[in-house]
């Protein structure tokens, strides 16, 4: 085993992908980072390629079906807005930060998904409030270390504007720099979402995305500067990565409309009251679940399968492919689903049931021009992984890797054990 770094900094740039690399290499801080780094430009995300399953795979070395975080949000058909899966208890098995803590390492995580009520010492969990009575700051405080969060909100709270960007990343960045300077965590997970937000709002290649990428370059430079000022860089490893990419969308498919019209969903006053089959969106893909107790009914299975096959057979509709539950599980998705629908390029799934499909320009509540969640295939949809510093051997890895490979590789780098993981260590980047 090579030298184990005393400090590891992991920075996730949400929705930054392989397709952005040519531009990133023209920016001063990304360019300087890539020089002399171990660099993997062919990284496949998870399926479904969503933020919470992706980041959980990075810290567990497991596929979503095995770590348990198979979507961003819970299956709660009777709620107007389902809750997000943001607490550590939803992860099966151990994580990098759990194992680091066992070794006495100081851990930190800012806006990293699914760390609510974990034992991370310095944390601001990523939490999306979905109830009218919830307050964003209070929800964060209830799910992370209170004193630490009070401290950084007092210092930097004036920078934030809810979850709007770039204010959110400005707040998180200021908090990260302060945390490095004052607390010197030995394992630090930082999640920045500026690009992801702008791609959702404006589309994948909009000029506002370009500006957001430039802001990320500045943030990377600031992080590297503060790390060099506060610690021995000879014993520090810095990792930068993406979790998924995005695709432009023009049309929305509502599978629950079809299930409702077939008598499989009951509604009243704008709410679902009962269901036998339900569609649960993953944006670029969509789970189809059968209600517990009805899963073994062959007639129901046949009816739902025919409905989905008929939709998939239409050239004017947004389904590219239908997977069985077994096929979805082989791809890493939830084995409890009955079927899984993959969207055509240019289409996104949403959970409403008012109509069969809609132009994205006509959607007001869940408006989006770019999204993810699709099957991770093709270079244009890949993301990247780069590491630099202690324990890392520079060079380019041209073979394809997956997010769960990153998890076990980080564990190997740090001398940690993730147990029964799915990943394969990227041996060629380790000294």
GROMACS .gro file of C-alpha atoms in nm:
model
  431
    1UNK     CA    1   0.000   0.000   0.000
    2UNK     CA    2   0.122   0.352  -0.082
    3UNK     CA    3   0.135   0.644   0.153
    4UNK     CA    4  -0.201   0.717   0.319
    5UNK     CA    5  -0.299   1.086   0.307
    6UNK     CA    6  -0.371   1.256   0.636
    7UNK     CA    7  -0.631   1.477   0.470
    8UNK     CA    8  -0.875   1.406   0.184
    9UNK     CA    9  -1.094   1.674   0.026
   10UNK     CA   10  -1.371   1.555  -0.208
   11UNK     CA   11  -1.552   1.819  -0.414
   12UNK     CA   12  -1.859   1.718  -0.616
   13UNK     CA   13  -1.963   1.951  -0.897
   14UNK     CA   14  -2.323   1.846  -0.953
   15UNK     CA   15  -2.423   1.789  -1.319
   16UNK     CA   16  -2.076   1.868  -1.452
   17UNK     CA   17  -1.988   1.605  -1.709
   18UNK     CA   18  -1.737   1.478  -1.957
   19UNK     CA   19  -1.885   1.712  -2.218
   20UNK     CA   20  -1.772   2.009  -2.006
   21UNK     CA   21  -1.409   1.901  -1.987
   22UNK     CA   22  -1.288   2.084  -2.298
   23UNK     CA   23  -1.415   2.413  -2.154
   24UNK     CA   24  -1.296   2.337  -1.799
   25UNK     CA   25  -0.943   2.285  -1.932
   26UNK     CA   26  -0.943   2.646  -2.056
   27UNK     CA   27  -1.016   2.778  -1.705
   28UNK     CA   28  -0.711   2.850  -1.488
   29UNK     CA   29  -0.789   2.650  -1.175
   30UNK     CA   30  -0.937   2.343  -1.341
   31UNK     CA   31  -0.650   2.345  -1.592
   32UNK     CA   32  -0.392   2.363  -1.314
   33UNK     CA   33  -0.568   2.086  -1.120
   34UNK     CA   34  -0.581   1.848  -1.415
   35UNK     CA   35  -0.208   1.894  -1.476
   36UNK     CA   36  -0.037   1.623  -1.275
   37UNK     CA   37  -0.365   1.462  -1.162
   38UNK     CA   38  -0.499   1.113  -1.203
   39UNK     CA   39  -0.783   1.166  -1.445
   40UNK     CA   40  -1.078   0.943  -1.540
   41UNK     CA   41  -1.282   1.106  -1.820
   42UNK     CA   42  -1.520   0.812  -1.875
   43UNK     CA   43  -1.731   0.782  -1.561
   44UNK     CA   44  -2.077   0.628  -1.575
   45UNK     CA   45  -2.332   0.744  -1.320
   46UNK     CA   46  -2.582   0.523  -1.138
   47UNK     CA   47  -2.926   0.418  -1.259
   48UNK     CA   48  -3.139   0.615  -1.214
   49UNK     CA   49  -2.877   0.890  -1.258
   50UNK     CA   50  -3.005   1.111  -0.978
   51UNK     CA   51  -2.813   1.314  -0.721
   52UNK     CA   52  -2.898   1.124  -0.402
   53UNK     CA   53  -2.839   0.771  -0.534
   54UNK     CA   54  -2.522   0.895  -0.706
   55UNK     CA   55  -2.364   1.055  -0.400
   56UNK     CA   56  -2.456   0.757  -0.187
   57UNK     CA   57  -2.276   0.527  -0.431
   58UNK     CA   58  -1.967   0.748  -0.405
   59UNK     CA   59  -1.949   0.708  -0.025
   60UNK     CA   60  -2.052   0.339  -0.008
   61UNK     CA   61  -1.896   0.181  -0.316
   62UNK     CA   62  -2.233   0.022  -0.388
   63UNK     CA   63  -2.501   0.035  -0.657
   64UNK     CA   64  -2.832   0.197  -0.552
   65UNK     CA   65  -3.008  -0.139  -0.523
   66UNK     CA   66  -2.754  -0.239  -0.259
   67UNK     CA   67  -2.716   0.082  -0.060
   68UNK     CA   68  -3.092   0.144  -0.059
   69UNK     CA   69  -3.114   0.501  -0.190
   70UNK     CA   70  -3.289   0.430  -0.519
   71UNK     CA   71  -3.441   0.772  -0.582
   72UNK     CA   72  -3.417   1.131  -0.459
   73UNK     CA   73  -3.760   1.116  -0.298
   74UNK     CA   74  -3.977   0.861  -0.122
   75UNK     CA   75  -4.266   0.665  -0.270
   76UNK     CA   76  -4.555   0.855  -0.105
   77UNK     CA   77  -4.835   0.866  -0.365
   78UNK     CA   78  -5.093   1.019  -0.130
   79UNK     CA   79  -4.876   1.321  -0.049
   80UNK     CA   80  -4.880   1.625  -0.273
   81UNK     CA   81  -4.501   1.656  -0.239
   82UNK     CA   82  -4.311   1.343  -0.132
   83UNK     CA   83  -4.035   1.373   0.123
   84UNK     CA   84  -3.670   1.365   0.020
   85UNK     CA   85  -3.439   1.083   0.126
   86UNK     CA   86  -3.193   1.296   0.318
   87UNK     CA   87  -3.110   1.103   0.637
   88UNK     CA   88  -2.823   0.860   0.696
   89UNK     CA   89  -3.065   0.593   0.824
   90UNK     CA   90  -3.179   0.522   0.467
   91UNK     CA   91  -2.831   0.399   0.367
   92UNK     CA   92  -2.770   0.027   0.411
   93UNK     CA   93  -2.423  -0.065   0.532
   94UNK     CA   94  -2.127   0.156   0.608
   95UNK     CA   95  -1.987   0.470   0.444
   96UNK     CA   96  -1.650   0.636   0.401
   97UNK     CA   97  -1.731   0.890   0.670
   98UNK     CA   98  -1.843   0.619   0.915
   99UNK     CA   99  -1.519   0.428   0.866
  100UNK     CA  100  -1.311   0.746   0.889
  101UNK     CA  101  -1.478   0.833   1.218
  102UNK     CA  102  -1.395   0.489   1.356
  103UNK     CA  103  -1.029   0.575   1.294
  104UNK     CA  104  -1.064   0.900   1.484
  105UNK     CA  105  -1.063   1.127   1.179
  106UNK     CA  106  -1.241   1.463   1.188
  107UNK     CA  107  -1.516   1.453   0.924
  108UNK     CA  108  -1.709   1.726   0.745
  109UNK     CA  109  -1.981   1.736   0.480
  110UNK     CA  110  -2.143   2.046   0.337
  111UNK     CA  111  -2.458   2.003   0.127
  112UNK     CA  112  -2.362   1.639   0.070
  113UNK     CA  113  -2.681   1.436   0.012
  114UNK     CA  114  -2.815   1.177   0.258
  115UNK     CA  115  -2.605   1.277   0.561
  116UNK     CA  116  -2.891   1.406   0.779
  117UNK     CA  117  -2.855   1.280   1.138
  118UNK     CA  118  -2.524   1.115   1.058
  119UNK     CA  119  -2.232   1.135   1.299
  120UNK     CA  120  -2.032   1.375   1.082
  121UNK     CA  121  -1.874   1.634   1.309
  122UNK     CA  122  -1.912   1.942   1.085
  123UNK     CA  123  -2.213   1.914   0.856
  124UNK     CA  124  -2.481   2.106   0.672
  125UNK     CA  125  -2.705   1.831   0.527
  126UNK     CA  126  -2.872   1.888   0.193
  127UNK     CA  127  -3.241   1.905   0.282
  128UNK     CA  128  -3.532   1.997   0.057
  129UNK     CA  129  -3.830   2.108   0.263
  130UNK     CA  130  -4.163   1.985   0.128
  131UNK     CA  131  -4.412   2.088   0.397
  132UNK     CA  132  -4.559   2.436   0.431
  133UNK     CA  133  -4.480   2.441   0.802
  134UNK     CA  134  -4.112   2.357   0.753
  135UNK     CA  135  -3.833   2.615   0.774
  136UNK     CA  136  -3.518   2.547   0.575
  137UNK     CA  137  -3.268   2.657   0.841
  138UNK     CA  138  -3.453   2.478   1.122
  139UNK     CA  139  -3.480   2.160   0.916
  140UNK     CA  140  -3.105   2.169   0.857
  141UNK     CA  141  -3.037   2.234   1.226
  142UNK     CA  142  -3.252   1.937   1.330
  143UNK     CA  143  -3.053   1.704   1.106
  144UNK     CA  144  -2.697   1.816   1.167
  145UNK     CA  145  -2.463   1.947   1.440
  146UNK     CA  146  -2.651   2.248   1.581
  147UNK     CA  147  -2.364   2.452   1.725
  148UNK     CA  148  -2.164   2.430   1.406
  149UNK     CA  149  -2.460   2.528   1.191
  150UNK     CA  150  -2.548   2.820   1.418
  151UNK     CA  151  -2.189   2.938   1.386
  152UNK     CA  152  -2.175   2.935   1.008
  153UNK     CA  153  -2.526   3.077   0.969
  154UNK     CA  154  -2.428   3.364   1.195
  155UNK     CA  155  -2.114   3.426   0.991
  156UNK     CA  156  -2.237   3.360   0.639
  157UNK     CA  157  -2.618   3.338   0.649
  158UNK     CA  158  -2.644   3.676   0.477
  159UNK     CA  159  -2.507   3.510   0.163
  160UNK     CA  160  -2.788   3.258   0.121
  161UNK     CA  161  -3.124   3.309  -0.045
  162UNK     CA  162  -3.309   2.988   0.027
  163UNK     CA  163  -3.186   2.732  -0.224
  164UNK     CA  164  -3.142   2.982  -0.509
  165UNK     CA  165  -2.816   2.987  -0.696
  166UNK     CA  166  -2.548   3.114  -0.698
  167UNK     CA  167  -2.629   3.236  -0.345
  168UNK     CA  168  -2.652   2.882  -0.205
  169UNK     CA  169  -2.310   2.779  -0.333
  170UNK     CA  170  -2.165   3.113  -0.221
  171UNK     CA  171  -2.287   3.035   0.132
  172UNK     CA  172  -2.160   2.677   0.122
  173UNK     CA  173  -1.826   2.784  -0.025
  174UNK     CA  174  -1.770   3.047   0.245
  175UNK     CA  175  -1.864   2.788   0.507
  176UNK     CA  176  -1.624   2.536   0.355
  177UNK     CA  177  -1.329   2.775   0.355
  178UNK     CA  178  -1.404   2.871   0.716
  179UNK     CA  179  -1.430   2.504   0.816
  180UNK     CA  180  -1.096   2.419   0.656
  181UNK     CA  181  -0.926   2.711   0.828
  182UNK     CA  182  -1.075   2.663   1.175
  183UNK     CA  183  -1.146   2.291   1.211
  184UNK     CA  184  -0.910   2.129   0.960
  185UNK     CA  185  -1.123   1.820   0.883
  186UNK     CA  186  -0.932   1.515   0.769
  187UNK     CA  187  -1.214   1.392   0.543
  188UNK     CA  188  -1.427   1.662   0.383
  189UNK     CA  189  -1.716   1.609   0.138
  190UNK     CA  190  -1.833   1.924  -0.042
  191UNK     CA  191  -2.127   1.932  -0.285
  192UNK     CA  192  -2.177   2.235  -0.513
  193UNK     CA  193  -2.498   2.258  -0.720
  194UNK     CA  194  -2.472   2.584  -0.916
  195UNK     CA  195  -2.440   2.416  -1.257
  196UNK     CA  196  -2.712   2.159  -1.191
  197UNK     CA  197  -2.961   2.428  -1.092
  198UNK     CA  198  -2.888   2.641  -1.398
  199UNK     CA  199  -2.912   2.345  -1.633
  200UNK     CA  200  -3.250   2.252  -1.489
  201UNK     CA  201  -3.381   2.607  -1.530
  202UNK     CA  202  -3.227   2.711  -1.862
  203UNK     CA  203  -3.107   2.399  -2.043
  204UNK     CA  204  -2.780   2.212  -2.072
  205UNK     CA  205  -2.581   2.455  -2.288
  206UNK     CA  206  -2.724   2.792  -2.186
  207UNK     CA  207  -2.482   3.082  -2.135
  208UNK     CA  208  -2.580   3.095  -1.766
  209UNK     CA  209  -2.436   2.744  -1.732
  210UNK     CA  210  -2.108   2.866  -1.879
  211UNK     CA  211  -2.098   3.143  -1.619
  212UNK     CA  212  -2.176   2.891  -1.344
  213UNK     CA  213  -1.884   2.673  -1.460
  214UNK     CA  214  -1.661   2.979  -1.435
  215UNK     CA  215  -1.784   3.038  -1.080
  216UNK     CA  216  -1.690   2.679  -1.000
  217UNK     CA  217  -1.341   2.746  -1.131
  218UNK     CA  218  -1.307   3.034  -0.887
  219UNK     CA  219  -1.436   2.816  -0.604
  220UNK     CA  220  -1.187   2.540  -0.685
  221UNK     CA  221  -0.904   2.793  -0.678
  222UNK     CA  222  -1.015   2.924  -0.340
  223UNK     CA  223  -1.034   2.572  -0.196
  224UNK     CA  224  -0.686   2.482  -0.317
  225UNK     CA  225  -0.545   2.807  -0.177
  226UNK     CA  226  -0.695   2.758   0.167
  227UNK     CA  227  -0.586   2.394   0.178
  228UNK     CA  228  -0.229   2.497   0.097
  229UNK     CA  229  -0.241   2.767   0.365
  230UNK     CA  230  -0.370   2.537   0.639
  231UNK     CA  231  -0.198   2.205   0.590
  232UNK     CA  232   0.085   2.004   0.446
  233UNK     CA  233  -0.011   1.948   0.082
  234UNK     CA  234   0.241   1.662   0.069
  235UNK     CA  235   0.001   1.471   0.293
  236UNK     CA  236  -0.322   1.594   0.130
  237UNK     CA  237  -0.528   1.438  -0.149
  238UNK     CA  238  -0.789   1.644  -0.336
  239UNK     CA  239  -1.059   1.477  -0.544
  240UNK     CA  240  -1.294   1.655  -0.785
  241UNK     CA  241  -1.577   1.475  -0.958
  242UNK     CA  242  -1.920   1.492  -1.118
  243UNK     CA  243  -2.221   1.282  -1.024
  244UNK     CA  244  -2.413   1.278  -1.354
  245UNK     CA  245  -2.474   1.493  -1.660
  246UNK     CA  246  -2.799   1.633  -1.800
  247UNK     CA  247  -2.999   1.632  -2.124
  248UNK     CA  248  -3.222   1.902  -2.271
  249UNK     CA  249  -3.595   1.830  -2.249
  250UNK     CA  250  -3.894   1.957  -2.446
  251UNK     CA  251  -4.182   1.726  -2.354
  252UNK     CA  252  -4.321   1.582  -2.031
  253UNK     CA  253  -4.482   1.237  -2.002
  254UNK     CA  254  -4.731   1.168  -1.721
  255UNK     CA  255  -4.763   0.791  -1.680
  256UNK     CA  256  -4.997   0.828  -1.385
  257UNK     CA  257  -5.255   0.983  -1.618
  258UNK     CA  258  -5.260   0.658  -1.817
  259UNK     CA  259  -5.282   0.449  -1.499
  260UNK     CA  260  -5.563   0.669  -1.365
  261UNK     CA  261  -5.761   0.645  -1.690
  262UNK     CA  262  -5.724   0.267  -1.671
  263UNK     CA  263  -5.887   0.269  -1.326
  264UNK     CA  264  -5.565   0.184  -1.138
  265UNK     CA  265  -5.543   0.515  -0.949
  266UNK     CA  266  -5.824   0.684  -0.758
  267UNK     CA  267  -5.819   1.060  -0.694
  268UNK     CA  268  -6.029   1.317  -0.512
  269UNK     CA  269  -5.979   1.692  -0.470
  270UNK     CA  270  -5.643   1.685  -0.643
  271UNK     CA  271  -5.502   1.404  -0.428
  272UNK     CA  272  -5.448   1.032  -0.481
  273UNK     CA  273  -5.680   0.834  -0.252
  274UNK     CA  274  -5.594   0.478  -0.355
  275UNK     CA  275  -5.388   0.296  -0.615
  276UNK     CA  276  -5.305  -0.046  -0.752
  277UNK     CA  277  -5.021   0.071  -0.976
  278UNK     CA  278  -4.826   0.396  -0.954
  279UNK     CA  279  -4.558   0.571  -1.158
  280UNK     CA  280  -4.272   0.721  -0.956
  281UNK     CA  281  -4.062   0.964  -1.156
  282UNK     CA  282  -3.683   0.965  -1.168
  283UNK     CA  283  -3.696   1.246  -1.429
  284UNK     CA  284  -3.529   1.070  -1.723
  285UNK     CA  285  -3.663   0.735  -1.611
  286UNK     CA  286  -3.965   0.620  -1.414
  287UNK     CA  287  -4.040   0.336  -1.176
  288UNK     CA  288  -4.373   0.154  -1.200
  289UNK     CA  289  -4.475  -0.001  -0.868
  290UNK     CA  290  -4.762  -0.235  -0.786
  291UNK     CA  291  -4.926  -0.192  -0.448
  292UNK     CA  292  -4.816  -0.437  -0.184
  293UNK     CA  293  -5.066  -0.715  -0.168
  294UNK     CA  294  -5.147  -0.681  -0.538
  295UNK     CA  295  -4.802  -0.760  -0.675
  296UNK     CA  296  -4.877  -1.127  -0.729
  297UNK     CA  297  -5.199  -1.067  -0.925
  298UNK     CA  298  -5.127  -1.189  -1.276
  299UNK     CA  299  -5.418  -0.999  -1.429
  300UNK     CA  300  -5.293  -0.671  -1.282
  301UNK     CA  301  -4.940  -0.739  -1.398
  302UNK     CA  302  -5.061  -0.813  -1.749
  303UNK     CA  303  -5.279  -0.501  -1.759
  304UNK     CA  304  -5.000  -0.268  -1.646
  305UNK     CA  305  -4.748  -0.432  -1.878
  306UNK     CA  306  -4.980  -0.388  -2.177
  307UNK     CA  307  -5.045  -0.023  -2.091
  308UNK     CA  308  -4.671   0.051  -2.079
  309UNK     CA  309  -4.591  -0.155  -2.388
  310UNK     CA  310  -4.862   0.029  -2.584
  311UNK     CA  311  -4.713   0.364  -2.480
  312UNK     CA  312  -4.362   0.248  -2.568
  313UNK     CA  313  -4.488   0.143  -2.910
  314UNK     CA  314  -4.604   0.495  -2.994
  315UNK     CA  315  -4.364   0.709  -3.194
  316UNK     CA  316  -4.528   1.025  -3.056
  317UNK     CA  317  -4.473   0.937  -2.691
  318UNK     CA  318  -4.174   0.961  -2.460
  319UNK     CA  319  -4.090   0.602  -2.370
  320UNK     CA  320  -3.775   0.465  -2.530
  321UNK     CA  321  -3.761   0.133  -2.346
  322UNK     CA  322  -3.935  -0.071  -2.077
  323UNK     CA  323  -3.733  -0.278  -1.830
  324UNK     CA  324  -3.874  -0.549  -1.606
  325UNK     CA  325  -3.806  -0.519  -1.235
  326UNK     CA  326  -3.537  -0.785  -1.270
  327UNK     CA  327  -3.372  -0.598  -1.558
  328UNK     CA  328  -3.387  -0.271  -1.364
  329UNK     CA  329  -3.217  -0.440  -1.069
  330UNK     CA  330  -2.940  -0.570  -1.293
  331UNK     CA  331  -2.876  -0.207  -1.390
  332UNK     CA  332  -2.856  -0.112  -1.022
  333UNK     CA  333  -3.207   0.028  -0.974
  334UNK     CA  334  -3.477  -0.065  -0.722
  335UNK     CA  335  -3.551  -0.439  -0.736
  336UNK     CA  336  -3.892  -0.371  -0.575
  337UNK     CA  337  -4.026  -0.202  -0.888
  338UNK     CA  338  -4.250  -0.394  -1.129
  339UNK     CA  339  -4.131  -0.211  -1.440
  340UNK     CA  340  -3.904   0.080  -1.523
  341UNK     CA  341  -3.954   0.316  -1.817
  342UNK     CA  342  -3.663   0.492  -1.985
  343UNK     CA  343  -3.743   0.823  -2.154
  344UNK     CA  344  -3.666   0.913  -2.511
  345UNK     CA  345  -3.416   1.195  -2.557
  346UNK     CA  346  -3.599   1.523  -2.514
  347UNK     CA  347  -3.855   1.378  -2.272
  348UNK     CA  348  -3.889   1.380  -1.893
  349UNK     CA  349  -4.133   1.197  -1.664
  350UNK     CA  350  -4.333   1.372  -1.392
  351UNK     CA  351  -4.577   1.223  -1.140
  352UNK     CA  352  -4.891   1.431  -1.201
  353UNK     CA  353  -5.199   1.284  -1.368
  354UNK     CA  354  -5.390   1.575  -1.525
  355UNK     CA  355  -5.296   1.491  -1.885
  356UNK     CA  356  -5.097   1.242  -2.087
  357UNK     CA  357  -4.816   1.474  -2.197
  358UNK     CA  358  -4.725   1.840  -2.213
  359UNK     CA  359  -4.470   2.081  -2.359
  360UNK     CA  360  -4.220   2.186  -2.090
  361UNK     CA  361  -4.303   2.550  -2.165
  362UNK     CA  362  -4.655   2.488  -2.036
  363UNK     CA  363  -4.545   2.337  -1.704
  364UNK     CA  364  -4.543   2.596  -1.427
  365UNK     CA  365  -4.499   2.400  -1.102
  366UNK     CA  366  -4.217   2.165  -1.207
  367UNK     CA  367  -4.068   2.365  -1.493
  368UNK     CA  368  -3.741   2.228  -1.630
  369UNK     CA  369  -3.542   2.267  -1.953
  370UNK     CA  370  -3.271   2.017  -1.863
  371UNK     CA  371  -3.265   1.707  -1.646
  372UNK     CA  372  -3.103   1.373  -1.561
  373UNK     CA  373  -3.210   1.034  -1.431
  374UNK     CA  374  -3.151   0.861  -1.765
  375UNK     CA  375  -2.973   0.532  -1.820
  376UNK     CA  376  -2.600   0.615  -1.801
  377UNK     CA  377  -2.484   0.519  -2.146
  378UNK     CA  378  -2.287   0.702  -2.414
  379UNK     CA  379  -1.984   0.929  -2.376
  380UNK     CA  380  -2.194   1.244  -2.403
  381UNK     CA  381  -2.376   1.151  -2.080
  382UNK     CA  382  -2.069   1.050  -1.880
  383UNK     CA  383  -1.907   1.249  -1.602
  384UNK     CA  384  -1.549   1.258  -1.468
  385UNK     CA  385  -1.323   1.184  -1.169
  386UNK     CA  386  -0.985   1.340  -1.094
  387UNK     CA  387  -0.753   1.308  -0.794
  388UNK     CA  388  -0.429   1.480  -0.704
  389UNK     CA  389  -0.180   1.470  -0.422
  390UNK     CA  390  -0.070   1.221  -0.158
  391UNK     CA  391  -0.113   0.857  -0.257
  392UNK     CA  392  -0.211   0.939  -0.616
  393UNK     CA  393  -0.024   0.842  -0.932
  394UNK     CA  394  -0.078   1.096  -1.218
  395UNK     CA  395  -0.209   0.976  -1.550
  396UNK     CA  396  -0.520   0.929  -1.762
  397UNK     CA  397  -0.743   0.624  -1.722
  398UNK     CA  398  -0.922   0.575  -2.052
  399UNK     CA  399  -1.136   0.278  -1.950
  400UNK     CA  400  -1.489   0.329  -1.823
  401UNK     CA  401  -1.546   0.339  -1.448
  402UNK     CA  402  -1.861   0.376  -1.236
  403UNK     CA  403  -1.939   0.591  -0.934
  404UNK     CA  404  -1.921   0.292  -0.700
  405UNK     CA  405  -1.563   0.233  -0.822
  406UNK     CA  406  -1.480   0.577  -0.686
  407UNK     CA  407  -1.604   0.479  -0.342
  408UNK     CA  408  -1.386   0.170  -0.304
  409UNK     CA  409  -1.091   0.355  -0.457
  410UNK     CA  410  -1.119   0.630  -0.196
  411UNK     CA  411  -1.145   0.362   0.072
  412UNK     CA  412  -0.828   0.193  -0.057
  413UNK     CA  413  -0.648   0.529  -0.070
  414UNK     CA  414  -0.737   0.602   0.293
  415UNK     CA  415  -0.684   0.251   0.428
  416UNK     CA  416  -1.055   0.208   0.503
  417UNK     CA  417  -1.281  -0.094   0.451
  418UNK     CA  418  -1.629  -0.054   0.300
  419UNK     CA  419  -1.706  -0.422   0.340
  420UNK     CA  420  -1.922  -0.593   0.079
  421UNK     CA  421  -1.910  -0.330  -0.197
  422UNK     CA  422  -1.977  -0.345  -0.572
  423UNK     CA  423  -1.691  -0.126  -0.686
  424UNK     CA  424  -1.357  -0.220  -0.838
  425UNK     CA  425  -1.058  -0.023  -0.711
  426UNK     CA  426  -0.899   0.199  -0.978
  427UNK     CA  427  -0.560   0.050  -0.903
  428UNK     CA  428  -0.373   0.239  -1.174
  429UNK     CA  429  -0.421   0.576  -1.000
  430UNK     CA  430  -0.292   0.464  -0.659
  431UNK     CA  431   0.077   0.476  -0.568
   0.00000   0.00000   0.00000
